[in-house]
PDB file of C-alpha atoms in Angstrom:
ATOM      1  CA  GLY A  98      87.777 161.714 111.825  1.00 39.00           C
ATOM      2  CA  VAL A  99      90.579 161.498 109.291  1.00 40.00           C
ATOM      3  CA  LYS A 100      91.328 157.877 110.192  1.00 47.00           C
ATOM      4  CA  SER A 101      87.735 156.780 109.655  1.00 53.00           C
ATOM      5  CA  CYS A 102      87.648 158.641 106.319  1.00 76.00           C
ATOM      6  CA  GLY A 103      90.814 156.808 105.293  1.00 78.00           C
ATOM      7  CA  THR A 104      89.245 153.520 106.293  1.00 86.00           C
ATOM      8  CA  GLY A 105      86.214 154.367 104.189  1.00 89.00           C
ATOM      9  CA  ARG A 106      88.379 155.136 101.144  1.00 91.00           C
ATOM     10  CA  GLU A 107      90.289 151.920 101.640  1.00 92.00           C
ATOM     11  CA  GLY A 108      87.020 149.972 101.823  1.00 93.00           C
ATOM     12  CA  ALA A 109      85.664 151.628  98.684  1.00 92.00           C
ATOM     13  CA  LEU A 110      88.863 150.779  96.804  1.00 93.00           C
ATOM     14  CA  MET A 111      88.615 147.163  97.953  1.00 94.00           C
ATOM     15  CA  CYS A 112      85.093 147.113  96.524  1.00 94.00           C
ATOM     16  CA  PHE A 113      86.403 148.454  93.203  1.00 93.00           C
ATOM     17  CA  GLU A 114      89.056 145.737  93.190  1.00 93.00           C
ATOM     18  CA  LEU A 115      86.515 143.013  93.914  1.00 94.00           C
ATOM     19  CA  LEU A 116      84.039 144.287  91.316  1.00 93.00           C
ATOM     20  CA  ALA A 117      86.742 144.501  88.632  1.00 91.00           C
ATOM     21  CA  ALA A 118      88.061 141.019  89.414  1.00 91.00           C
ATOM     22  CA  THR A 119      84.585 139.451  89.615  1.00 93.00           C
ATOM     23  CA  LEU A 120      82.712 141.199  86.806  1.00 92.00           C
ATOM     24  CA  GLY A 121      85.615 141.543  84.391  1.00 86.00           C
ATOM     25  CA  ARG A 122      84.602 143.226  81.130  1.00 85.00           C
ATOM     26  CA  LEU A 123      81.109 143.927  82.527  1.00 90.00           C
ATOM     27  CA  PHE A 124      82.738 146.445  84.862  1.00 90.00           C
ATOM     28  CA  GLU A 125      84.635 148.150  82.017  1.00 89.00           C
ATOM     29  CA  PRO A 126      82.016 150.879  81.285  1.00 90.00           C
ATOM     30  CA  TYR A 127      82.673 152.307  84.750  1.00 90.00           C
ATOM     31  CA  ALA A 128      86.452 152.405  84.350  1.00 89.00           C
ATOM     32  CA  ALA A 129      86.614 155.966  83.011  1.00 88.00           C
ATOM     33  CA  GLN A 130      84.608 157.201  86.009  1.00 90.00           C
ATOM     34  CA  ILE A 131      86.805 155.357  88.516  1.00 91.00           C
ATOM     35  CA  VAL A 132      90.205 156.502  87.185  1.00 90.00           C
ATOM     36  CA  PRO A 133      89.909 160.062  88.597  1.00 90.00           C
ATOM     37  CA  CYS A 134      89.194 158.511  92.003  1.00 90.00           C
ATOM     38  CA  LEU A 135      92.234 156.260  91.678  1.00 90.00           C
ATOM     39  CA  LEU A 136      94.413 159.260  90.768  1.00 88.00           C
ATOM     40  CA  VAL A 137      93.344 161.033  93.941  1.00 88.00           C
ATOM     41  CA  CYS A 138      93.689 157.994  96.186  1.00 89.00           C
ATOM     42  CA  ALA A 139      97.106 157.037  94.789  1.00 84.00           C
ATOM     43  CA  ALA A 140      98.433 160.239  96.352  1.00 80.00           C
ATOM     44  CA  ASP A 141      96.602 159.714  99.660  1.00 85.00           C
ATOM     45  CA  GLY A 142      98.459 160.311 102.903  1.00 83.00           C
ATOM     46  CA  SER A 143      97.514 156.842 104.187  1.00 87.00           C
ATOM     47  CA  GLY A 144      99.732 153.957 103.166  1.00 88.00           C
ATOM     48  CA  ALA A 145      96.786 151.560 103.442  1.00 91.00           C
ATOM     49  CA  VAL A 146      94.776 153.679 100.996  1.00 91.00           C
ATOM     50  CA  ARG A 147      97.698 153.839  98.554  1.00 89.00           C
ATOM     51  CA  ALA A 148      98.155 150.051  98.749  1.00 91.00           C
ATOM     52  CA  ALA A 149      94.426 149.522  98.146  1.00 92.00           C
ATOM     53  CA  THR A 150      94.641 151.904  95.169  1.00 90.00           C
ATOM     54  CA  ALA A 151      97.491 149.911  93.654  1.00 87.00           C
ATOM     55  CA  ALA A 152      95.570 146.657  94.073  1.00 91.00           C
ATOM     56  CA  ALA A 153      92.413 148.155  92.553  1.00 91.00           C
ATOM     57  CA  SER A 154      94.423 149.584  89.636  1.00 88.00           C
ATOM     58  CA  ARG A 155      95.996 146.213  88.872  1.00 87.00           C
ATOM     59  CA  ALA A 156      92.626 144.452  89.029  1.00 90.00           C
ATOM     60  CA  LEU A 157      90.994 147.058  86.798  1.00 89.00           C
ATOM     61  CA  MET A 158      93.757 147.120  84.175  1.00 85.00           C
ATOM     62  CA  ALA A 159      93.988 143.327  84.048  1.00 83.00           C
ATOM     63  CA  LYS A 160      90.381 143.099  82.841  1.00 86.00           C
ATOM     64  CA  LEU A 161      90.302 145.991  80.374  1.00 86.00           C
ATOM     65  CA  SER A 162      89.951 145.425  76.654  1.00 87.00           C
ATOM     66  CA  ALA A 163      91.844 147.559  74.129  1.00 83.00           C
ATOM     67  CA  GLN A 164      88.771 149.788  73.933  1.00 87.00           C
ATOM     68  CA  GLY A 165      88.700 150.072  77.720  1.00 88.00           C
ATOM     69  CA  VAL A 166      92.343 151.168  77.775  1.00 87.00           C
ATOM     70  CA  ARG A 167      91.552 153.831  75.186  1.00 86.00           C
ATOM     71  CA  MET A 168      88.746 155.033  77.467  1.00 89.00           C
ATOM     72  CA  VAL A 169      90.969 155.552  80.514  1.00 89.00           C
ATOM     73  CA  PHE A 170      94.169 156.783  78.844  1.00 89.00           C
ATOM     74  CA  PRO A 171      93.051 160.391  78.149  1.00 90.00           C
ATOM     75  CA  ALA A 172      92.578 161.068  81.870  1.00 90.00           C
ATOM     76  CA  LEU A 173      95.976 159.540  82.672  1.00 90.00           C
ATOM     77  CA  ILE A 174      97.798 161.418  79.898  1.00 90.00           C
ATOM     78  CA  ASN A 175      96.201 164.708  80.964  1.00 90.00           C
ATOM     79  CA  ALA A 176      97.225 164.067  84.573  1.00 90.00           C
ATOM     80  CA  LEU A 177     100.883 163.911  83.507  1.00 91.00           C
ATOM     81  CA  SER A 178     100.739 167.551  82.390  1.00 88.00           C
ATOM     82  CA  THR A 179      99.317 168.968  85.623  1.00 86.00           C
ATOM     83  CA  ALA A 180     101.357 171.137  87.966  1.00 84.00           C
ATOM     84  CA  GLN A 181     100.717 168.892  90.986  1.00 84.00           C
ATOM     85  CA  TRP A 182     103.544 166.412  91.394  1.00 90.00           C
ATOM     86  CA  ARG A 183     101.418 163.961  93.392  1.00 86.00           C
ATOM     87  CA  THR A 184      98.893 163.767  90.545  1.00 86.00           C
ATOM     88  CA  LYS A 185     101.674 163.112  88.031  1.00 91.00           C
ATOM     89  CA  GLN A 186     103.139 160.463  90.293  1.00 89.00           C
ATOM     90  CA  ALA A 187      99.722 158.788  90.572  1.00 87.00           C
ATOM     91  CA  ALA A 188      99.261 158.863  86.794  1.00 90.00           C
ATOM     92  CA  CYS A 189     102.649 157.172  86.355  1.00 91.00           C
ATOM     93  CA  GLU A 190     101.638 154.439  88.787  1.00 87.00           C
ATOM     94  CA  LEU A 191      98.361 153.848  86.954  1.00 86.00           C
ATOM     95  CA  LEU A 192     100.122 153.749  83.589  1.00 88.00           C
ATOM     96  CA  GLY A 193     102.515 151.218  85.102  1.00 87.00           C
ATOM     97  CA  ALA A 194      99.490 149.086  85.984  1.00 85.00           C
ATOM     98  CA  THR A 195      99.016 148.674  82.228  1.00 83.00           C
ATOM     99  CA  ALA A 196     101.586 145.892  82.596  1.00 80.00           C
ATOM    100  CA  PHE A 197      98.817 143.727  84.059  1.00 80.00           C
ATOM    101  CA  CYS A 198      96.693 143.962  80.898  1.00 80.00           C
ATOM    102  CA  ALA A 199      96.319 140.938  78.655  1.00 76.00           C
ATOM    103  CA  PRO A 200      99.310 140.634  76.269  1.00 72.00           C
ATOM    104  CA  LYS A 201      97.416 141.816  73.170  1.00 73.00           C
ATOM    105  CA  VAL A 202      95.884 144.723  75.075  1.00 80.00           C
ATOM    106  CA  LEU A 203      99.303 145.683  76.443  1.00 78.00           C
ATOM    107  CA  ALA A 204     100.746 145.619  72.929  1.00 72.00           C
ATOM    108  CA  ALA A 205      98.059 148.057  71.800  1.00 74.00           C
ATOM    109  CA  ALA A 206      98.625 150.299  74.841  1.00 80.00           C
ATOM    110  CA  LEU A 207     102.422 150.564  74.732  1.00 77.00           C
ATOM    111  CA  PRO A 208     102.692 152.997  71.775  1.00 76.00           C
ATOM    112  CA  THR A 209     100.723 155.495  73.889  1.00 82.00           C
ATOM    113  CA  ALA A 210     101.971 154.643  77.370  1.00 85.00           C
ATOM    114  CA  VAL A 211     105.718 154.631  76.691  1.00 84.00           C
ATOM    115  CA  PRO A 212     105.948 158.100  75.030  1.00 84.00           C
ATOM    116  CA  ALA A 213     103.678 159.535  77.737  1.00 87.00           C
ATOM    117  CA  LEU A 214     105.952 158.236  80.493  1.00 89.00           C
ATOM    118  CA  GLN A 215     109.012 159.491  78.639  1.00 85.00           C
ATOM    119  CA  THR A 216     107.728 163.050  78.953  1.00 86.00           C
ATOM    120  CA  VAL A 217     108.058 162.934  82.748  1.00 90.00           C
ATOM    121  CA  LEU A 218     111.408 161.148  82.962  1.00 88.00           C
ATOM    122  CA  ALA A 219     112.991 164.590  83.157  1.00 86.00           C
ATOM    123  CA  ASP A 220     110.438 166.010  85.598  1.00 91.00           C
ATOM    124  CA  PRO A 221     111.982 168.329  88.217  1.00 92.00           C
ATOM    125  CA  HIS A 222     110.478 166.296  91.069  1.00 93.00           C
ATOM    126  CA  ALA A 223     112.507 163.214  92.006  1.00 94.00           C
ATOM    127  CA  LYS A 224     109.473 161.167  93.065  1.00 92.00           C
ATOM    128  CA  VAL A 225     107.766 161.742  89.700  1.00 93.00           C
ATOM    129  CA  ARG A 226     110.906 160.656  87.856  1.00 92.00           C
ATOM    130  CA  ALA A 227     111.206 157.572  90.051  1.00 93.00           C
ATOM    131  CA  SER A 228     107.557 156.659  89.459  1.00 91.00           C
ATOM    132  CA  ALA A 229     107.969 157.047  85.699  1.00 91.00           C
ATOM    133  CA  GLU A 230     111.054 154.818  85.705  1.00 89.00           C
ATOM    134  CA  GLU A 231     109.269 152.210  87.818  1.00 90.00           C
ATOM    135  CA  ALA A 232     106.229 152.315  85.523  1.00 89.00           C
ATOM    136  CA  LEU A 233     108.442 151.769  82.476  1.00 87.00           C
ATOM    137  CA  ARG A 234     110.154 148.883  84.245  1.00 85.00           C
ATOM    138  CA  GLU A 235     106.791 147.241  85.008  1.00 84.00           C
ATOM    139  CA  ILE A 236     105.589 147.776  81.446  1.00 81.00           C
ATOM    140  CA  GLY A 237     108.857 146.372  80.145  1.00 78.00           C
ATOM    141  CA  GLN A 238     108.378 143.238  82.220  1.00 78.00           C
ATOM    142  CA  GLY A 239     104.862 142.875  80.826  1.00 75.00           C
ATOM    143  CA  ALA A 240     106.140 143.359  77.290  1.00 70.00           C
ATOM    144  CA  GLN A 241     108.839 140.730  77.857  1.00 67.00           C
ATOM    145  CA  ALA A 242     106.184 138.136  78.671  1.00 61.00           C
ATOM    146  CA  GLY A 243     104.551 138.527  75.272  1.00 58.00           C
ATOM    147  CA  SER A 244     107.624 139.062  73.110  1.00 64.00           C
ATOM    148  CA  SER A 245     110.199 136.830  71.495  1.00 72.00           C
ATOM    149  CA  SER A 246     113.024 135.451  73.608  1.00 77.00           C
ATOM    150  CA  GLU A 247     115.557 137.652  71.805  1.00 82.00           C
ATOM    151  CA  PHE A 248     113.601 140.839  72.450  1.00 83.00           C
ATOM    152  CA  ALA A 249     112.844 139.837  76.035  1.00 80.00           C
ATOM    153  CA  LYS A 250     116.593 140.078  76.694  1.00 85.00           C
ATOM    154  CA  LEU A 251     116.747 143.487  75.031  1.00 88.00           C
ATOM    155  CA  ALA A 252     113.771 145.036  76.839  1.00 84.00           C
ATOM    156  CA  PRO A 253     115.649 145.926  80.065  1.00 84.00           C
ATOM    157  CA  ILE A 254     118.482 147.448  78.022  1.00 89.00           C
ATOM    158  CA  LEU A 255     116.069 149.578  75.988  1.00 88.00           C
ATOM    159  CA  LEU A 256     114.250 150.684  79.137  1.00 82.00           C
ATOM    160  CA  ALA A 257     117.577 151.752  80.635  1.00 84.00           C
ATOM    161  CA  ALA A 258     118.213 153.809  77.489  1.00 87.00           C
ATOM    162  CA  LEU A 259     114.801 155.454  77.831  1.00 82.00           C
ATOM    163  CA  ALA A 260     115.558 156.378  81.434  1.00 78.00           C
ATOM    164  CA  SER A 261     119.148 157.564  80.765  1.00 83.00           C
ATOM    165  CA  PRO A 262     119.381 158.414  77.056  1.00 85.00           C
ATOM    166  CA  ASP A 263     122.688 160.300  77.267  1.00 86.00           C
ATOM    167  CA  LYS A 264     124.491 157.378  78.891  1.00 88.00           C
ATOM    168  CA  GLN A 265     122.695 154.283  77.621  1.00 91.00           C
ATOM    169  CA  THR A 266     121.589 154.923  74.012  1.00 93.00           C
ATOM    170  CA  ALA A 267     124.832 153.879  72.336  1.00 94.00           C
ATOM    171  CA  GLY A 268     125.041 150.634  74.313  1.00 95.00           C
ATOM    172  CA  ALA A 269     121.397 149.796  73.670  1.00 94.00           C
ATOM    173  CA  LEU A 270     121.807 150.269  69.908  1.00 95.00           C
ATOM    174  CA  ARG A 271     124.922 148.115  70.009  1.00 95.00           C
ATOM    175  CA  ALA A 272     122.952 145.346  71.745  1.00 95.00           C
ATOM    176  CA  VAL A 273     120.150 145.542  69.176  1.00 94.00           C
ATOM    177  CA  ALA A 274     122.599 145.498  66.273  1.00 94.00           C
ATOM    178  CA  HIS A 275     124.320 142.389  67.659  1.00 93.00           C
ATOM    179  CA  THR A 276     121.055 140.486  68.187  1.00 92.00           C
ATOM    180  CA  ARG A 277     119.973 137.899  65.654  1.00 90.00           C
ATOM    181  CA  PHE A 278     116.184 137.898  65.548  1.00 89.00           C
ATOM    182  CA  THR A 279     114.521 134.581  64.728  1.00 88.00           C
ATOM    183  CA  GLN A 280     111.004 135.986  65.110  1.00 87.00           C
ATOM    184  CA  ARG A 281     109.490 139.179  63.785  1.00 88.00           C
ATOM    185  CA  LEU A 282     108.735 141.982  66.244  1.00 86.00           C
ATOM    186  CA  ASP A 283     105.302 143.306  67.187  1.00 82.00           C
ATOM    187  CA  SER A 284     104.051 146.817  67.959  1.00 79.00           C
ATOM    188  CA  SER A 285     104.846 146.545  71.672  1.00 77.00           C
ATOM    189  CA  SER A 286     108.485 145.774  70.859  1.00 84.00           C
ATOM    190  CA  LEU A 287     108.646 148.693  68.440  1.00 86.00           C
ATOM    191  CA  SER A 288     107.215 151.062  71.055  1.00 82.00           C
ATOM    192  CA  LEU A 289     110.338 150.434  73.164  1.00 84.00           C
ATOM    193  CA  LEU A 290     112.777 150.396  70.243  1.00 91.00           C
ATOM    194  CA  ALA A 291     111.577 153.433  68.268  1.00 90.00           C
ATOM    195  CA  PRO A 292     112.354 156.116  70.908  1.00 89.00           C
ATOM    196  CA  VAL A 293     115.880 154.752  71.312  1.00 92.00           C
ATOM    197  CA  LEU A 294     116.386 154.820  67.543  1.00 94.00           C
ATOM    198  CA  LEU A 295     115.170 158.405  67.341  1.00 93.00           C
ATOM    199  CA  ARG A 296     117.583 159.388  70.112  1.00 92.00           C
ATOM    200  CA  GLY A 297     120.397 157.621  68.284  1.00 94.00           C
ATOM    201  CA  LEU A 298     119.671 159.468  65.019  1.00 94.00           C
ATOM    202  CA  ARG A 299     120.303 162.862  66.589  1.00 89.00           C
ATOM    203  CA  GLY A 300     123.070 164.788  64.911  1.00 81.00           C
ATOM    204  CA  ASP A 301     125.015 165.421  68.129  1.00 82.00           C
ATOM    205  CA  ASN A 302     125.763 161.719  68.655  1.00 85.00           C
ATOM    206  CA  LEU A 303     128.992 159.924  67.810  1.00 92.00           C
ATOM    207  CA  ALA A 304     129.263 158.819  64.190  1.00 94.00           C
ATOM    208  CA  GLU A 305     129.058 155.124  65.087  1.00 95.00           C
ATOM    209  CA  THR A 306     125.873 155.662  67.109  1.00 95.00           C
ATOM    210  CA  LYS A 307     124.219 157.533  64.232  1.00 96.00           C
ATOM    211  CA  ARG A 308     125.323 154.938  61.706  1.00 96.00           C
ATOM    212  CA  ARG A 309     124.060 152.068  63.859  1.00 96.00           C
ATOM    213  CA  ALA A 310     120.701 153.770  64.505  1.00 96.00           C
ATOM    214  CA  ALA A 311     120.245 154.436  60.790  1.00 96.00           C
ATOM    215  CA  HIS A 312     121.068 150.836  59.943  1.00 96.00           C
ATOM    216  CA  ILE A 313     118.490 149.486  62.421  1.00 96.00           C
ATOM    217  CA  ALA A 314     115.881 151.982  61.216  1.00 95.00           C
ATOM    218  CA  GLY A 315     116.372 150.754  57.665  1.00 94.00           C
ATOM    219  CA  SER A 316     115.931 147.166  58.848  1.00 94.00           C
ATOM    220  CA  LEU A 317     112.503 147.785  60.403  1.00 93.00           C
ATOM    221  CA  PRO A 318     110.471 146.652  57.350  1.00 92.00           C
ATOM    222  CA  ALA A 319     112.239 143.284  57.534  1.00 91.00           C
ATOM    223  CA  LEU A 320     112.053 143.010  61.328  1.00 90.00           C
ATOM    224  CA  MET A 321     108.383 143.835  61.929  1.00 90.00           C
ATOM    225  CA  LYS A 322     105.372 141.535  61.661  1.00 87.00           C
ATOM    226  CA  GLU A 323     103.046 144.304  60.488  1.00 86.00           C
ATOM    227  CA  GLN A 324     104.127 146.950  58.003  1.00 85.00           C
ATOM    228  CA  LYS A 325     101.456 149.285  59.382  1.00 87.00           C
ATOM    229  CA  ASP A 326     103.535 149.492  62.558  1.00 86.00           C
ATOM    230  CA  VAL A 327     106.527 150.641  60.511  1.00 89.00           C
ATOM    231  CA  ALA A 328     104.312 153.123  58.680  1.00 88.00           C
ATOM    232  CA  ALA A 329     103.277 154.577  62.054  1.00 85.00           C
ATOM    233  CA  VAL A 330     106.867 155.436  63.091  1.00 87.00           C
ATOM    234  CA  ALA A 331     108.337 156.154  59.635  1.00 88.00           C
ATOM    235  CA  PRO A 332     107.198 159.815  59.558  1.00 87.00           C
ATOM    236  CA  ASP A 333     109.203 160.412  62.761  1.00 89.00           C
ATOM    237  CA  MET A 334     112.237 158.564  61.385  1.00 90.00           C
ATOM    238  CA  MET A 335     112.392 160.339  58.038  1.00 89.00           C
ATOM    239  CA  PRO A 336     113.426 163.874  59.148  1.00 91.00           C
ATOM    240  CA  PRO A 337     116.462 162.821  61.225  1.00 94.00           C
ATOM    241  CA  LEU A 338     117.494 160.330  58.537  1.00 93.00           C
ATOM    242  CA  ARG A 339     117.260 163.052  55.900  1.00 91.00           C
ATOM    243  CA  ALA A 340     119.336 165.331  58.112  1.00 92.00           C
ATOM    244  CA  LEU A 341     122.031 162.644  58.266  1.00 94.00           C
ATOM    245  CA  LEU A 342     122.342 162.809  54.470  1.00 91.00           C
ATOM    246  CA  ALA A 343     124.358 165.961  55.134  1.00 91.00           C
ATOM    247  CA  ASP A 344     126.508 164.409  57.887  1.00 93.00           C
ATOM    248  CA  PRO A 345     130.252 165.042  57.487  1.00 93.00           C
ATOM    249  CA  ILE A 346     131.054 161.328  57.859  1.00 94.00           C
ATOM    250  CA  PRO A 347     130.659 159.414  54.544  1.00 95.00           C
ATOM    251  CA  GLU A 348     129.666 156.138  56.266  1.00 95.00           C
ATOM    252  CA  VAL A 349     126.859 157.901  58.130  1.00 95.00           C
ATOM    253  CA  ARG A 350     125.576 159.529  54.936  1.00 94.00           C
ATOM    254  CA  ALA A 351     125.640 156.244  53.049  1.00 95.00           C
ATOM    255  CA  THR A 352     123.849 154.301  55.801  1.00 96.00           C
ATOM    256  CA  ALA A 353     121.183 157.013  56.159  1.00 94.00           C
ATOM    257  CA  ALA A 354     120.550 156.966  52.403  1.00 92.00           C
ATOM    258  CA  LYS A 355     120.185 153.171  52.423  1.00 93.00           C
ATOM    259  CA  ALA A 356     117.840 153.383  55.423  1.00 93.00           C
ATOM    260  CA  LEU A 357     115.598 155.931  53.710  1.00 90.00           C
ATOM    261  CA  GLY A 358     115.423 153.781  50.610  1.00 88.00           C
ATOM    262  CA  ALA A 359     114.712 150.657  52.661  1.00 89.00           C
ATOM    263  CA  LEU A 360     111.916 152.356  54.612  1.00 88.00           C
ATOM    264  CA  VAL A 361     110.118 153.706  51.577  1.00 83.00           C
ATOM    265  CA  GLY A 362     110.784 150.579  49.514  1.00 84.00           C
ATOM    266  CA  GLY A 363     109.741 148.228  52.302  1.00 78.00           C
ATOM    267  CA  LEU A 364     106.523 150.071  52.984  1.00 77.00           C
ATOM    268  CA  GLY A 365     105.572 150.158  49.323  1.00 69.00           C
ATOM    269  CA  GLY A 366     101.938 151.246  49.071  1.00 54.00           C
ATOM    270  CA  ALA A 367     101.840 151.891  52.803  1.00 53.00           C
ATOM    271  CA  ALA A 368     104.285 154.755  52.402  1.00 55.00           C
ATOM    272  CA  ALA A 369     102.452 158.050  52.316  1.00 53.00           C
ATOM    273  CA  PRO A 370     102.911 160.023  49.051  1.00 60.00           C
ATOM    274  CA  GLU A 371     104.413 162.929  50.981  1.00 59.00           C
ATOM    275  CA  MET A 372     107.091 160.576  52.345  1.00 58.00           C
ATOM    276  CA  ARG A 373     108.071 159.510  48.846  1.00 59.00           C
ATOM    277  CA  ASP A 374     108.003 163.105  47.593  1.00 65.00           C
ATOM    278  CA  SER A 375     110.114 164.211  50.555  1.00 62.00           C
ATOM    279  CA  LEU A 376     112.700 161.526  49.814  1.00 60.00           C
ATOM    280  CA  ARG A 377     112.876 162.477  46.121  1.00 63.00           C
ATOM    281  CA  LYS A 378     113.351 166.110  47.137  1.00 65.00           C
ATOM    282  CA  ALA A 379     116.136 165.175  49.528  1.00 58.00           C
ATOM    283  CA  MET A 380     117.872 163.093  46.870  1.00 57.00           C
ATOM    284  CA  ALA A 381     117.651 165.989  44.410  1.00 63.00           C
ATOM    285  CA  ASP A 382     118.872 168.551  46.937  1.00 61.00           C
ATOM    286  CA  GLY A 383     122.499 169.325  46.252  1.00 45.00           C
ATOM    287  CA  THR A 384     123.146 170.146  49.903  1.00 49.00           C
ATOM    288  CA  THR A 385     122.584 166.530  50.913  1.00 49.00           C
ATOM    289  CA  ALA A 386     124.710 164.971  48.253  1.00 44.00           C
TER     290      ALA A 386
END
C-alpha cells in the first residue's frame, strides 16, 4: 500500500545517502540522475521520506566537486520556474544543501545559487518564500565558515537585505560602509554583496543609500582578491551607476562618477572595451553632466 511504498522510497534514499557518503567523488557521475528523484521525494507526503531526502541531499552535496555542482544546478534552476509550488520548494531545499559543499566548491556555487533563490523570494506561495529564505540562511552560514571574520559578521545582515530589500538594504549598506576589512573578499562574499549593492543603486532610493552603494561599488577593485570577480559583476553595476550621473543630488552624482572611474581603472585590461566606450559616452553626454 501507500505506507509500504513510502518505506521503499525512504530506504532508497538511505541507500543514496550511504553511497554518496561512502563513495564520495566516485558517486558524482550519478548525481545528475538522482537530483530529479530528490526533487520529487522532497515534496513527498511522508515526513520520513522528506527527512531521508534532506539527509541524502546533504550527503550528496557535501561530496560534489565544482564540476559536480555545475552538473546538478541546471535541473534545480529549472525547477524554480515550474508552476508547481512543491517542486519549487524542493528545489530551494536542495539549493540550500549547497551549504554542505566544501568551502571552495561553495564559493564557486554561490554566484549561481544566490540569484536563483532571489527569484523566488517574492513567490506568491508562502511555503516557497520560506524555503528560499531558509536556503539563503543555510548558504550564508556556509559562506561565513569560509570567509573573513569581518565578512562573517556581515553575512546575516546581507541575507536579511536579500530577503527584505525594501526594509533592510539601507541598513546593510551602512554596515558594510562602516566595516574595516583586513582581508580581501572572495567570490562567495561578492555573491551576497553584489545584489544588495544593485538594489541600493536604484534611483528610487534615498540619496544617502544611493551614495553609499556607489561608494562601495567603486571600492570593489580594492576589496576583492580576484579582479575577474569584479569584472563579472561590473557590467551589471555600470548601467545604474551611469544613471546616477544624472541624479539631482550633487553628492550622488560625484560619488557615482568616482565609482565608474574606479571600476574601469581598477579593472584595467580586464575591463571590456564596451565598458570603457560606454563610460566615455556617458562622460561626453551633456545630460549627465
